[in-house]
Amino acid sequence: MKSFDQLFEELLQRNEERPVGSRSTELLEQGVHAIGKKIVEEAAEVWMAAEHESDEQLALEASQLIYHLQLILISRGIPLSKVEEKL
């Protein structure tokens, strides 16, 4: 299990290192459009899980949405502190 901040740090490292075979690397190389499509897909899955599935499935879908949201921020060079300013 990792925290929100730990995930962000891990994704920052993946962005710097770009390990071959990493899904994060693949998405970062494809860019904002590809990551954005995943965000839309995952957001719909969160909604559907909230409507029709277990709490466990909803938590899983939410974690995937958070992952992709963090990835798009990193792809644009936006630190979490910038998001926190807007909360």
GROMACS .gro file of C-alpha atoms in nm:
model
   87
    1MET     CA    1   0.000   0.000   0.000
    2LYS     CA    2   0.124   0.349  -0.080
    3SER     CA    3   0.004   0.696   0.001
    4PHE     CA    4  -0.110   0.961  -0.244
    5ASP     CA    5   0.223   1.142  -0.205
    6GLN     CA    6   0.425   0.821  -0.239
    7LEU     CA    7   0.248   0.745  -0.568
    8PHE     CA    8   0.327   1.093  -0.697
    9GLU     CA    9   0.695   1.052  -0.605
   10GLU     CA   10   0.707   0.711  -0.772
   11LEU     CA   11   0.554   0.852  -1.089
   12LEU     CA   12   0.799   1.145  -1.087
   13GLN     CA   13   1.081   0.892  -1.074
   14ARG     CA   14   0.929   0.692  -1.360
   15ASN     CA   15   0.905   1.011  -1.562
   16GLU     CA   16   1.274   1.080  -1.508
   17GLU     CA   17   1.397   0.724  -1.562
   18ARG     CA   18   1.145   0.609  -1.826
   19PRO     CA   19   1.198   0.236  -1.762
   20VAL     CA   20   1.133   0.016  -2.064
   21GLY     CA   21   0.817  -0.192  -2.034
   22SER     CA   22   0.651   0.040  -1.782
   23ARG     CA   23   0.289   0.138  -1.854
   24SER     CA   24   0.366   0.477  -1.698
   25THR     CA   25   0.653   0.526  -1.942
   26GLU     CA   26   0.430   0.427  -2.232
   27LEU     CA   27   0.159   0.675  -2.136
   28LEU     CA   28   0.407   0.955  -2.065
   29GLU     CA   29   0.560   0.904  -2.409
   30GLN     CA   30   0.216   0.906  -2.572
   31GLY     CA   31   0.141   1.236  -2.403
   32VAL     CA   32  -0.149   1.431  -2.262
   33HIS     CA   33  -0.403   1.310  -2.518
   34ALA     CA   34  -0.353   0.942  -2.435
   35ILE     CA   35  -0.347   1.005  -2.061
   36GLY     CA   36  -0.656   1.224  -2.090
   37LYS     CA   37  -0.846   0.946  -2.265
   38LYS     CA   38  -0.759   0.714  -1.975
   39ILE     CA   39  -0.885   0.974  -1.727
   40VAL     CA   40  -1.220   0.991  -1.904
   41GLU     CA   41  -1.241   0.611  -1.913
   42GLU     CA   42  -1.148   0.573  -1.546
   43ALA     CA   43  -1.388   0.849  -1.437
   44ALA     CA   44  -1.673   0.662  -1.607
   45GLU     CA   45  -1.566   0.341  -1.436
   46VAL     CA   46  -1.566   0.516  -1.097
   47TRP     CA   47  -1.919   0.634  -1.159
   48MET     CA   48  -2.038   0.289  -1.272
   49ALA     CA   49  -1.872   0.121  -0.975
   50ALA     CA   50  -2.038   0.369  -0.740
   51GLU     CA   51  -2.375   0.293  -0.896
   52HIS     CA   52  -2.352  -0.084  -0.939
   53GLU     CA   53  -2.053  -0.247  -0.775
   54SER     CA   54  -1.893  -0.321  -0.440
   55ASP     CA   55  -1.705  -0.075  -0.222
   56GLU     CA   56  -1.390  -0.273  -0.303
   57GLN     CA   57  -1.441  -0.226  -0.678
   58LEU     CA   58  -1.515   0.143  -0.631
   59ALA     CA   59  -1.192   0.184  -0.433
   60LEU     CA   60  -1.000   0.007  -0.712
   61GLU     CA   61  -1.149   0.227  -0.982
   62ALA     CA   62  -1.082   0.541  -0.776
   63SER     CA   63  -0.718   0.439  -0.733
   64GLN     CA   64  -0.682   0.402  -1.110
   65LEU     CA   65  -0.835   0.744  -1.167
   66ILE     CA   66  -0.598   0.901  -0.913
   67TYR     CA   67  -0.302   0.730  -1.083
   68HIS     CA   68  -0.394   0.876  -1.422
   69LEU     CA   69  -0.467   1.221  -1.277
   70GLN     CA   70  -0.124   1.227  -1.118
   71LEU     CA   71   0.034   1.108  -1.440
   72ILE     CA   72  -0.120   1.389  -1.644
   73LEU     CA   73  -0.001   1.646  -1.392
   74ILE     CA   74   0.351   1.506  -1.415
   75SER     CA   75   0.337   1.506  -1.793
   76ARG     CA   76   0.263   1.879  -1.778
   77GLY     CA   77   0.520   1.948  -1.507
   78ILE     CA   78   0.261   2.053  -1.250
   79PRO     CA   79   0.362   1.980  -0.889
   80LEU     CA   80   0.111   1.870  -0.626
   81SER     CA   81   0.168   2.200  -0.447
   82LYS     CA   82   0.004   2.379  -0.739
   83VAL     CA   83  -0.305   2.159  -0.706
   84GLU     CA   84  -0.307   2.205  -0.328
   85GLU     CA   85  -0.318   2.584  -0.379
   86LYS     CA   86  -0.652   2.535  -0.555
   87LEU     CA   87  -0.812   2.309  -0.294
   0.00000   0.00000   0.00000
